[in-house]
CSV table of N, CA, C and O in Angstrom, one decimal:
chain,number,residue,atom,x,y,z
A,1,UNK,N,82.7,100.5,87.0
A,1,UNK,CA,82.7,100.0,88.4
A,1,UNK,C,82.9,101.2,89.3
A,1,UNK,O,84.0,101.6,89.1
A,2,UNK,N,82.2,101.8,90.3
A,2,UNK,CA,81.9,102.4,91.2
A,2,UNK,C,82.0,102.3,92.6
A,2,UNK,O,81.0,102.9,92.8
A,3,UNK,N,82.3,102.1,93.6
A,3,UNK,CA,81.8,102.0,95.0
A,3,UNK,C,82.1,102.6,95.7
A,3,UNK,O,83.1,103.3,95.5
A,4,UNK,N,81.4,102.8,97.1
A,4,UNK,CA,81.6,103.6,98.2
A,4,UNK,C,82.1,103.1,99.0
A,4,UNK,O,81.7,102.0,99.2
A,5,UNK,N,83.1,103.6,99.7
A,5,UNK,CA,84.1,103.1,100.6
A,5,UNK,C,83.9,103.7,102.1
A,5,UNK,O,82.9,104.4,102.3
A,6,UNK,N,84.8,103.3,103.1
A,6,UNK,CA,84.2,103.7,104.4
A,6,UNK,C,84.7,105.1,104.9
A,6,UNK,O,84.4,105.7,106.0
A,7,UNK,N,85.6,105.7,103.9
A,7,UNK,CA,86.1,107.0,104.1
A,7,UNK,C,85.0,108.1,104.1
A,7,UNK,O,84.2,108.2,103.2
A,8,UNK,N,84.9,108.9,105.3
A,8,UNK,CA,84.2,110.6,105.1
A,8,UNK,C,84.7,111.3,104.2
A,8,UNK,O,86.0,111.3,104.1
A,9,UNK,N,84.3,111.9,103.4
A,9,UNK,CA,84.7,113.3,102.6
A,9,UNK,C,85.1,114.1,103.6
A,9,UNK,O,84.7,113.8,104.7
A,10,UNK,N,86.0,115.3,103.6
A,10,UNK,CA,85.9,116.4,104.2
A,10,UNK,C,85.0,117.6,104.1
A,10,UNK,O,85.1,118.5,103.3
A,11,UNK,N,84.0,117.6,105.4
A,11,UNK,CA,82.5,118.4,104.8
A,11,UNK,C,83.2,119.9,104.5
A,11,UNK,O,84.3,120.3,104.9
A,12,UNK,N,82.5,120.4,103.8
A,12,UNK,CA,83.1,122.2,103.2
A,12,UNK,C,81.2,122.3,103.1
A,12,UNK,O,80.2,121.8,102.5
A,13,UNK,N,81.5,123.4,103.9
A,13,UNK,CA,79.8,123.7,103.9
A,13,UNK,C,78.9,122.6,104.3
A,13,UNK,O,79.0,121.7,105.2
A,14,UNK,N,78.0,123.0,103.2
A,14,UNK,CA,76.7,121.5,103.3
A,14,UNK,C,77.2,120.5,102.8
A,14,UNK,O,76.3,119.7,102.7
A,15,UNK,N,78.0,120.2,102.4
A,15,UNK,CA,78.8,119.6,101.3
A,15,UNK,C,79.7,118.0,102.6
A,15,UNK,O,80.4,118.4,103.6
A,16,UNK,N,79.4,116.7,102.4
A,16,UNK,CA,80.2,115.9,102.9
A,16,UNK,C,80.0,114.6,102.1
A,16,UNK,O,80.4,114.6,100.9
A,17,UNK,N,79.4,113.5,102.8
A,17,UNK,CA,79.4,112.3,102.5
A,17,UNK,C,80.4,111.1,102.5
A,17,UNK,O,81.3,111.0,103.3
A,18,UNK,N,80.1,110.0,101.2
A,18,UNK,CA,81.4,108.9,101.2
A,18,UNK,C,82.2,109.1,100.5
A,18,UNK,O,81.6,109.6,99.5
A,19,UNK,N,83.4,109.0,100.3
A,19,UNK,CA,84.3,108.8,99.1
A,19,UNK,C,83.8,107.5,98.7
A,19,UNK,O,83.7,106.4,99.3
A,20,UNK,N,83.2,108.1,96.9
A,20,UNK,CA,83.3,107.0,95.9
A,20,UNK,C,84.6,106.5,94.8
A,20,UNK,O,85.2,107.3,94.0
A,21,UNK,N,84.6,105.5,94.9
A,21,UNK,CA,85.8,105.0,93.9
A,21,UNK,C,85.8,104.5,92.8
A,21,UNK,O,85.3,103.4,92.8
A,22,UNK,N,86.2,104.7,91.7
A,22,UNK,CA,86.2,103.9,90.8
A,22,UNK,C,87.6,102.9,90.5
A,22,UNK,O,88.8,103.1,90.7
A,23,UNK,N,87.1,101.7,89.9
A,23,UNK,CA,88.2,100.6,89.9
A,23,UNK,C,88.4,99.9,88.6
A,23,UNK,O,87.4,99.3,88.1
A,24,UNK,N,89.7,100.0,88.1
A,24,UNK,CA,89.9,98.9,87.1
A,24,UNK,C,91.0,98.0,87.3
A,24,UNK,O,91.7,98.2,88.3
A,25,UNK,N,91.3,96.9,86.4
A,25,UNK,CA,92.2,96.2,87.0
A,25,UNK,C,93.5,95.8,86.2
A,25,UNK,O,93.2,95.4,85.1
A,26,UNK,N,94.5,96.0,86.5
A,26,UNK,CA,95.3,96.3,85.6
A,26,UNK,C,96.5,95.1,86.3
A,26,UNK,O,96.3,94.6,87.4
A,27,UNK,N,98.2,94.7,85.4
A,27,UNK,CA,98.7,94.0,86.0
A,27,UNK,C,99.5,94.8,87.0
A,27,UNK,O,99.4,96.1,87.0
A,28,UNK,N,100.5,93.8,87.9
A,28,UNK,CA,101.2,95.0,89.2
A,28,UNK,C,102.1,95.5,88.2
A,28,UNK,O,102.2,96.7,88.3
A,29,UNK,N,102.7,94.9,87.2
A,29,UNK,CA,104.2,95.3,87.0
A,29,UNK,C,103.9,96.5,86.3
A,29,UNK,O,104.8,97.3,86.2
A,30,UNK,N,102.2,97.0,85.7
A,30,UNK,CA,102.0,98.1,84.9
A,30,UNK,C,101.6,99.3,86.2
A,30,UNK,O,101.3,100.4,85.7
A,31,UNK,N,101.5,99.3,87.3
A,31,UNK,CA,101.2,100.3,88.0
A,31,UNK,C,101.8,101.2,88.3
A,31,UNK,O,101.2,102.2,88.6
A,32,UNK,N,103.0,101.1,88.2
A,32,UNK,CA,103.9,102.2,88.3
A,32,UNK,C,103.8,103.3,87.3
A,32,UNK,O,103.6,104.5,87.6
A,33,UNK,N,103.8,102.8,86.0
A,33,UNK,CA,103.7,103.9,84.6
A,33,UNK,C,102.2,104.2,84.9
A,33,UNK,O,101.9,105.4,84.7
A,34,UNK,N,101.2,103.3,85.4
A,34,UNK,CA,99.9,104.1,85.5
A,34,UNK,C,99.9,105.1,86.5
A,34,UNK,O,99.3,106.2,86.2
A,35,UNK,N,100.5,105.0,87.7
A,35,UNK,CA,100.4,106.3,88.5
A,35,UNK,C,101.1,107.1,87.9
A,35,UNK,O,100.5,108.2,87.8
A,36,UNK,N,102.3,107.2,87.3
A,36,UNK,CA,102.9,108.4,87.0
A,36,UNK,C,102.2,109.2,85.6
A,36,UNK,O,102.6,110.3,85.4
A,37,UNK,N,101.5,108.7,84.9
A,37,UNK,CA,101.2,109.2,83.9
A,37,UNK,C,99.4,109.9,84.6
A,37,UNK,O,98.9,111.0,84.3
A,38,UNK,N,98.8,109.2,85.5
A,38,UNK,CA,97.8,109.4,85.6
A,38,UNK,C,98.1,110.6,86.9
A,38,UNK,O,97.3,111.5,86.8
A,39,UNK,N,98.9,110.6,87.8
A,39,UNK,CA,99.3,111.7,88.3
A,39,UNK,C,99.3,112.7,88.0
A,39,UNK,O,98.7,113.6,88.6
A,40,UNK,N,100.1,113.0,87.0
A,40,UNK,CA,100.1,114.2,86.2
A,40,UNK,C,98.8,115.1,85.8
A,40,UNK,O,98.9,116.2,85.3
A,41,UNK,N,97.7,114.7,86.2
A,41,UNK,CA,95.9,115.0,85.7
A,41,UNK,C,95.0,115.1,87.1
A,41,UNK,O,94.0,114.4,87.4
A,42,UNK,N,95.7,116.0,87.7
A,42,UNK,CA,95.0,116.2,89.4
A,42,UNK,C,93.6,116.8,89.3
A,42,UNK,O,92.7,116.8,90.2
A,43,UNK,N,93.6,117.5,87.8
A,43,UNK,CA,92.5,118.4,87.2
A,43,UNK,C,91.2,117.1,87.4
A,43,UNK,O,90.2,117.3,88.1
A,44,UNK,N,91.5,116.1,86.8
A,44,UNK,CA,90.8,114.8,86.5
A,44,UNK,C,90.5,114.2,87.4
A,44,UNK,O,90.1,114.8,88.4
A,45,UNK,N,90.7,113.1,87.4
A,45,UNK,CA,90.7,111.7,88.6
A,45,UNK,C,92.0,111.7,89.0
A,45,UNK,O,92.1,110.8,89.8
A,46,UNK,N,93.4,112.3,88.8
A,46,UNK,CA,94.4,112.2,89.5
A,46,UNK,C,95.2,110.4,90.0
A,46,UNK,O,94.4,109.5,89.7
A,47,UNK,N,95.6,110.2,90.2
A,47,UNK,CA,96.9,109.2,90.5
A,47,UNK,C,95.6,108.1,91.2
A,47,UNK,O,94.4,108.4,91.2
A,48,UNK,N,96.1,106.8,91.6
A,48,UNK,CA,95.5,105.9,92.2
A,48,UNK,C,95.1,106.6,93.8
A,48,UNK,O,95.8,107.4,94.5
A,49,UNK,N,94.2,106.1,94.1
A,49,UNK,CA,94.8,106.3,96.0
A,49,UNK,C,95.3,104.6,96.4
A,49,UNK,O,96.1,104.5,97.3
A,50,UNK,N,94.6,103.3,95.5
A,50,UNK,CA,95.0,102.4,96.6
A,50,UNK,C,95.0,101.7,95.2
A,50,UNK,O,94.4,102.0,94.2
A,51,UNK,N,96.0,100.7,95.7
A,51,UNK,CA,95.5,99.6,94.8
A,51,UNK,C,95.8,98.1,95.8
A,51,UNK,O,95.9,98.2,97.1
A,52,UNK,N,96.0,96.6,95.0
A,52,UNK,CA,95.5,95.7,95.6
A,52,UNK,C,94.4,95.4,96.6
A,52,UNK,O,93.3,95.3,95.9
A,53,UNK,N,94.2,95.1,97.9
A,53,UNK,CA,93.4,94.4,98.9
A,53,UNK,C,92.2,95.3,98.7
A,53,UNK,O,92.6,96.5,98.6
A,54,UNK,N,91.0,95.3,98.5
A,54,UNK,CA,89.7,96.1,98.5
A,54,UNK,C,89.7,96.5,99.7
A,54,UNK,O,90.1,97.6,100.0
A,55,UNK,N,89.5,95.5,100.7
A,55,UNK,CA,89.0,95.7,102.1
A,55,UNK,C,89.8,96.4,102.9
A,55,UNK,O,89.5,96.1,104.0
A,56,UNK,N,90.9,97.3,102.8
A,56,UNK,CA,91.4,98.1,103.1
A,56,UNK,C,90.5,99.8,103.0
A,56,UNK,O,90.4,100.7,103.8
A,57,UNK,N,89.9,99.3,101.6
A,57,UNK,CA,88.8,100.9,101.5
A,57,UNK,C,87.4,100.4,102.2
A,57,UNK,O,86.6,101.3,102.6
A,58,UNK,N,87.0,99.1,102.4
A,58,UNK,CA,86.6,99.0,103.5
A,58,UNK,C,85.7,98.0,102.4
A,58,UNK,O,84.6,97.7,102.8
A,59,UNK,N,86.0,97.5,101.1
A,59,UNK,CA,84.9,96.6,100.2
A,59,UNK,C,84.9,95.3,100.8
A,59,UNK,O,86.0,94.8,100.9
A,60,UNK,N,83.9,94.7,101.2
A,60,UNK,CA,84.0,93.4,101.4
A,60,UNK,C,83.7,92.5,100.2
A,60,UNK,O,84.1,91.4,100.3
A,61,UNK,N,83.3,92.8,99.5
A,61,UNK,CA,82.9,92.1,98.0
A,61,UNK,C,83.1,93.1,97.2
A,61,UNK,O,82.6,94.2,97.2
A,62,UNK,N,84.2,92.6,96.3
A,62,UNK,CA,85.0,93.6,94.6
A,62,UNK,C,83.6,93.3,93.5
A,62,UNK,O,83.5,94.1,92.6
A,63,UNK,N,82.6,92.3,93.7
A,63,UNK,CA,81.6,91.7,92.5
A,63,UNK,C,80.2,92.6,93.0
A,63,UNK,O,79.2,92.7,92.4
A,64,UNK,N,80.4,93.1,93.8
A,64,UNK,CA,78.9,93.8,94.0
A,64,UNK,C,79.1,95.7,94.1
A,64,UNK,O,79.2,96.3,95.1
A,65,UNK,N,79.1,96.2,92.8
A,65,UNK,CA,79.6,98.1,92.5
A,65,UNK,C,78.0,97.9,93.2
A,65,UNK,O,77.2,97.1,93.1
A,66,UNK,N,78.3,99.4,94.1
A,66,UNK,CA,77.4,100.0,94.4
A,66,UNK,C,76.5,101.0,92.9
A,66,UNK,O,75.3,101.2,92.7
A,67,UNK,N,77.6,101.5,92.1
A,67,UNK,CA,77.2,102.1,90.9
A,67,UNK,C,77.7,101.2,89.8
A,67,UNK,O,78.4,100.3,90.0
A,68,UNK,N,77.1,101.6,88.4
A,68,UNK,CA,78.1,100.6,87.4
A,68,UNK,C,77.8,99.2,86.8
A,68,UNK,O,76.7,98.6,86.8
A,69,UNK,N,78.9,98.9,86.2
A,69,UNK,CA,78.6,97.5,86.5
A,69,UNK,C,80.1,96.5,87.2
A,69,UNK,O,81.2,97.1,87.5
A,70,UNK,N,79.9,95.1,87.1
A,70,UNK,CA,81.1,94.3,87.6
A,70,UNK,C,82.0,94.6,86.8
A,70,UNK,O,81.6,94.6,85.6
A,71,UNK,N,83.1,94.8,87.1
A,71,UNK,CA,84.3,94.5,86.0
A,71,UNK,C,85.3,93.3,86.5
A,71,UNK,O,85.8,93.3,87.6
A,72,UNK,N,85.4,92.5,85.6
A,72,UNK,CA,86.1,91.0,85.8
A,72,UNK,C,87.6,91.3,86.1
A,72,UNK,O,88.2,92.1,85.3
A,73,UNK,N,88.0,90.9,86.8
A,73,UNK,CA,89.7,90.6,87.4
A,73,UNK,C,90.2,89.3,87.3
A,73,UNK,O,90.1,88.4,88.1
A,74,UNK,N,91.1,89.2,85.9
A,74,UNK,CA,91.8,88.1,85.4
A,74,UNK,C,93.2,88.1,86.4
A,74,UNK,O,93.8,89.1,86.8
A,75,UNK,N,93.5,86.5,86.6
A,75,UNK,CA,93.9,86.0,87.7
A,75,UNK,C,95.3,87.0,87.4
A,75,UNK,O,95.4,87.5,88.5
A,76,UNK,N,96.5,87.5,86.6
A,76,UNK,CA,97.4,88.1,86.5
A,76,UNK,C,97.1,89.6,86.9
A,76,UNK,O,97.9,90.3,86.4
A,77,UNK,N,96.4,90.3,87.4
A,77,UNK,CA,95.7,91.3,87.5
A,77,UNK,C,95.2,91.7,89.0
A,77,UNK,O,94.7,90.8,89.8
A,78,UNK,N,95.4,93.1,89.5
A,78,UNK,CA,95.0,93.6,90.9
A,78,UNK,C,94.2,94.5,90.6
A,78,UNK,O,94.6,95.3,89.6
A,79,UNK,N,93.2,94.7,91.2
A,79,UNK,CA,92.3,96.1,91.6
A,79,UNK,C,93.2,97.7,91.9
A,79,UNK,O,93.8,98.1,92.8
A,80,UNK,N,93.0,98.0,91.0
A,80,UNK,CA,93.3,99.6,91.0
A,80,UNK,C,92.1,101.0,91.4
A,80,UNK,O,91.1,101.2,90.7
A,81,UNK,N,92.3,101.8,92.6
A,81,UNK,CA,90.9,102.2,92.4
A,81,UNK,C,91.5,103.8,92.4
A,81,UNK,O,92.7,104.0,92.8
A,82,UNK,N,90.7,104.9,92.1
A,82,UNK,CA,90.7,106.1,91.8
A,82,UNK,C,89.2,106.8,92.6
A,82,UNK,O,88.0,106.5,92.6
A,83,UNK,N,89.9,107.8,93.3
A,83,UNK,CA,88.4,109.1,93.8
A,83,UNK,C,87.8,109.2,92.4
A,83,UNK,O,88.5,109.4,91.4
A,84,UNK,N,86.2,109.1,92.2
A,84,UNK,CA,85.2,109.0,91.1
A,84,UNK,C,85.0,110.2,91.1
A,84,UNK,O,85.1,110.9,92.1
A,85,UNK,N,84.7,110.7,90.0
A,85,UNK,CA,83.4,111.9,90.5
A,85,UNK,C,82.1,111.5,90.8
A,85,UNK,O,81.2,112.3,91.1
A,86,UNK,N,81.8,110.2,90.8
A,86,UNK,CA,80.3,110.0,91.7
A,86,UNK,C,80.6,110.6,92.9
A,86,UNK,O,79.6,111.2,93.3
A,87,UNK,N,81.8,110.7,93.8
A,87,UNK,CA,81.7,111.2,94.9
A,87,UNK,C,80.3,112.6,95.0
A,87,UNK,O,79.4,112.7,95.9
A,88,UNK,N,80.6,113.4,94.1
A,88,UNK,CA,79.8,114.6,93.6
A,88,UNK,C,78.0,114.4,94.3
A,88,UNK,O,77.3,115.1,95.0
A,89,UNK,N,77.8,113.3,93.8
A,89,UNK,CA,76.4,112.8,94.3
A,89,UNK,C,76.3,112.4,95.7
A,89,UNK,O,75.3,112.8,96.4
A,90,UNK,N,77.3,111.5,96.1
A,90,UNK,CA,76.8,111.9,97.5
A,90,UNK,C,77.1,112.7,98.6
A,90,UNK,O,76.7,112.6,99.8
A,91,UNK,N,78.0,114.1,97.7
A,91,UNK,CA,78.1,115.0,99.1
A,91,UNK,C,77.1,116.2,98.0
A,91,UNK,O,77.3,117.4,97.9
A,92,UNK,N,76.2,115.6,97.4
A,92,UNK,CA,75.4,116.9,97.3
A,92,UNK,C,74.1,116.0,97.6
A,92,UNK,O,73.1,116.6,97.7
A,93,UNK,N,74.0,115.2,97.8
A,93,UNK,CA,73.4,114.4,98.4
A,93,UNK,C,72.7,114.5,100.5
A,93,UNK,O,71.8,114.5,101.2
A,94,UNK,N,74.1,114.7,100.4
A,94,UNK,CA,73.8,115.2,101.7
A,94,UNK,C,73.6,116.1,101.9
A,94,UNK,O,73.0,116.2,103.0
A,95,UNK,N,73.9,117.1,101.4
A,95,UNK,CA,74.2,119.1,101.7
A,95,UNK,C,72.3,119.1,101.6
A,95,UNK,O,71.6,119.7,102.5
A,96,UNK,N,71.7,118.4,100.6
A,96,UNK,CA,70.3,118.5,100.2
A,96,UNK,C,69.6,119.4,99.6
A,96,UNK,O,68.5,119.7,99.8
A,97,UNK,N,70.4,120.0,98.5
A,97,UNK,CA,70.3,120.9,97.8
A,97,UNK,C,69.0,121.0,97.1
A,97,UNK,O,68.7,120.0,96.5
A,98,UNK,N,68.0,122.1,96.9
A,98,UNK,CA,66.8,122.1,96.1
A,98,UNK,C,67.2,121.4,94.1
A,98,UNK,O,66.5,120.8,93.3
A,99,UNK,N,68.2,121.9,94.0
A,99,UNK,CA,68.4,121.5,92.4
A,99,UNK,C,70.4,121.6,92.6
A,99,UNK,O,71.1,122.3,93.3
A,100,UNK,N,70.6,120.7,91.6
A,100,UNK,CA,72.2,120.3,91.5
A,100,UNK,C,72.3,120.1,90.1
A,100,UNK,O,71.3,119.8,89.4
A,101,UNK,N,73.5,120.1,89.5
A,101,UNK,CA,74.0,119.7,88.2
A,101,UNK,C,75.5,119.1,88.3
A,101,UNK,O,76.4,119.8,88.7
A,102,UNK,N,75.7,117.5,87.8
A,102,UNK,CA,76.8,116.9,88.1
A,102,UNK,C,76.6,116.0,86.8
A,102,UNK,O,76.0,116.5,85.9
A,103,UNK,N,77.2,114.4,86.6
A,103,UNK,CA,77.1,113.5,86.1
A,103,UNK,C,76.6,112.2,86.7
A,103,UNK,O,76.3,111.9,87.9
A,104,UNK,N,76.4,111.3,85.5
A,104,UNK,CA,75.9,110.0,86.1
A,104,UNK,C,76.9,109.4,85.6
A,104,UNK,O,77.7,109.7,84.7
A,105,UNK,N,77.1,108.1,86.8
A,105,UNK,CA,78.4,106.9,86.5
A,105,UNK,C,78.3,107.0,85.2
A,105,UNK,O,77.3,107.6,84.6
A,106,UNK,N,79.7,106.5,84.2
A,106,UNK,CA,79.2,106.2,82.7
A,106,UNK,C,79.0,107.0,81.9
A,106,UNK,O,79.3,106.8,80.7
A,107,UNK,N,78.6,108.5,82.3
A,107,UNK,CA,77.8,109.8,81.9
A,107,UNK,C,78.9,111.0,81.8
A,107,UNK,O,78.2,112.0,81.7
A,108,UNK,N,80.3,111.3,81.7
A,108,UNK,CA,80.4,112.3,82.2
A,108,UNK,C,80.0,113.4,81.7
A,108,UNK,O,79.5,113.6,80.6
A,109,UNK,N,80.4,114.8,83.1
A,109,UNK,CA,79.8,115.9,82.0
A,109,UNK,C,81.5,116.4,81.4
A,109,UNK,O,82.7,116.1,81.5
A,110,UNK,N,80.4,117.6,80.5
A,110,UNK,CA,81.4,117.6,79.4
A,110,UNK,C,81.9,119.1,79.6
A,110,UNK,O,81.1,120.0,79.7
A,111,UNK,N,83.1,119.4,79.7
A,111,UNK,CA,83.3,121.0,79.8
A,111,UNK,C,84.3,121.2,78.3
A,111,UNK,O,84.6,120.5,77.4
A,112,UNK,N,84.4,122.5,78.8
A,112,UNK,CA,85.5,123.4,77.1
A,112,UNK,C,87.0,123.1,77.7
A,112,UNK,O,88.0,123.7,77.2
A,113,UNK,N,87.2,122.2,78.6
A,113,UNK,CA,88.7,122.3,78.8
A,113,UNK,C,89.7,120.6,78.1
A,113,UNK,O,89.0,119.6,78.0
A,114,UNK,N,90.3,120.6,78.0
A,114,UNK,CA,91.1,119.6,77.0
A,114,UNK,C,92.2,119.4,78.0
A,114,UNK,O,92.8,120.2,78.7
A,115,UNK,N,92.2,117.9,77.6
A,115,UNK,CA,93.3,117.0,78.8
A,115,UNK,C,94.4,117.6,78.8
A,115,UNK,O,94.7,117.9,79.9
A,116,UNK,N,95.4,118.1,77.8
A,116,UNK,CA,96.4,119.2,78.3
A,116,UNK,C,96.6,120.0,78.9
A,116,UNK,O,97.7,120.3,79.4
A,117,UNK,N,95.4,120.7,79.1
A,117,UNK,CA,94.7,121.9,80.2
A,117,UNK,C,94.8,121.5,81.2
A,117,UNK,O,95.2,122.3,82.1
A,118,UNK,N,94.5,119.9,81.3
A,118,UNK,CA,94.3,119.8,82.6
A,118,UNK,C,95.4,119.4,83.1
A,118,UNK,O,95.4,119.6,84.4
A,119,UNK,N,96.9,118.6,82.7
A,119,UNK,CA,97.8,117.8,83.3
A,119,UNK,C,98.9,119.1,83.9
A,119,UNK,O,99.1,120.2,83.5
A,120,UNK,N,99.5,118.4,84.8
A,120,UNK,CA,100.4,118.7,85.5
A,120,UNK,C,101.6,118.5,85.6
A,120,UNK,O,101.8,117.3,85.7
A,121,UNK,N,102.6,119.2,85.5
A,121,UNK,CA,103.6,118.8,85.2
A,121,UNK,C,105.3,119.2,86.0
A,121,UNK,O,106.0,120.2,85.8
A,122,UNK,N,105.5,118.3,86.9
A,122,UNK,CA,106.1,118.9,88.2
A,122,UNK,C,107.6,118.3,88.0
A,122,UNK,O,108.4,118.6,88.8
């Protein structure tokens, strides 16, 4: 699950567009241990930015990803969402680059670095 929200990127160069988000849904009482463990990996997708109300990122409908597919939210359960790296696509999207290399939703790319590498530890 994917979508674009009503946030600007901050343009750097040609480089701007939407912040895209990715979302899963997890219960409240587990959010806490999920930010703090997922914090630690700023290398990655990094900590939540929001969770509960969608329409705060500006979604009027959680059932329609712009990228992706639906992911179902059982009634004990809130929307958690995270900066995607689809963002990638739409601020190279806009810069209008002759050729680009990134990922597709679903797709990621793959580098030589290992989740240890990447976590943070403060």
């Amino acid at each position: 699950y994917q979508r674009r929200v009503h946030g600007d990127n901050k343009p750097c160069g040609p480089f701007g567009g939407k912040l895209v988000v990715s979302m899963r849904p997890y219960k409240i009482e587990d959010v806490p241990k999920l930010q703090e463990i997922t914090s630690s990996y700023p290398g990655a997708h990094g900590g939540p930015i929001h969770w509960g109300d969608p329409k705060v990122l500006g979604i009027e409908d959680i059932n329609k990803p712009d990228y992706g597919d639906k992911v179902e939210i059982r009634e004990n359960e809130i929307p958690v969402f995270w900066a995607c790296g689809v963002t990638t696509q739409s601020a190279i999207s806009e810069a209008k680059l002759p050729i680009a290399l990134s990922h597709a939703p679903g797709h990621m790319m793959i580098c030589d670095l290992m989740n240890d590498e990447l976590r943070v530890i403060s």
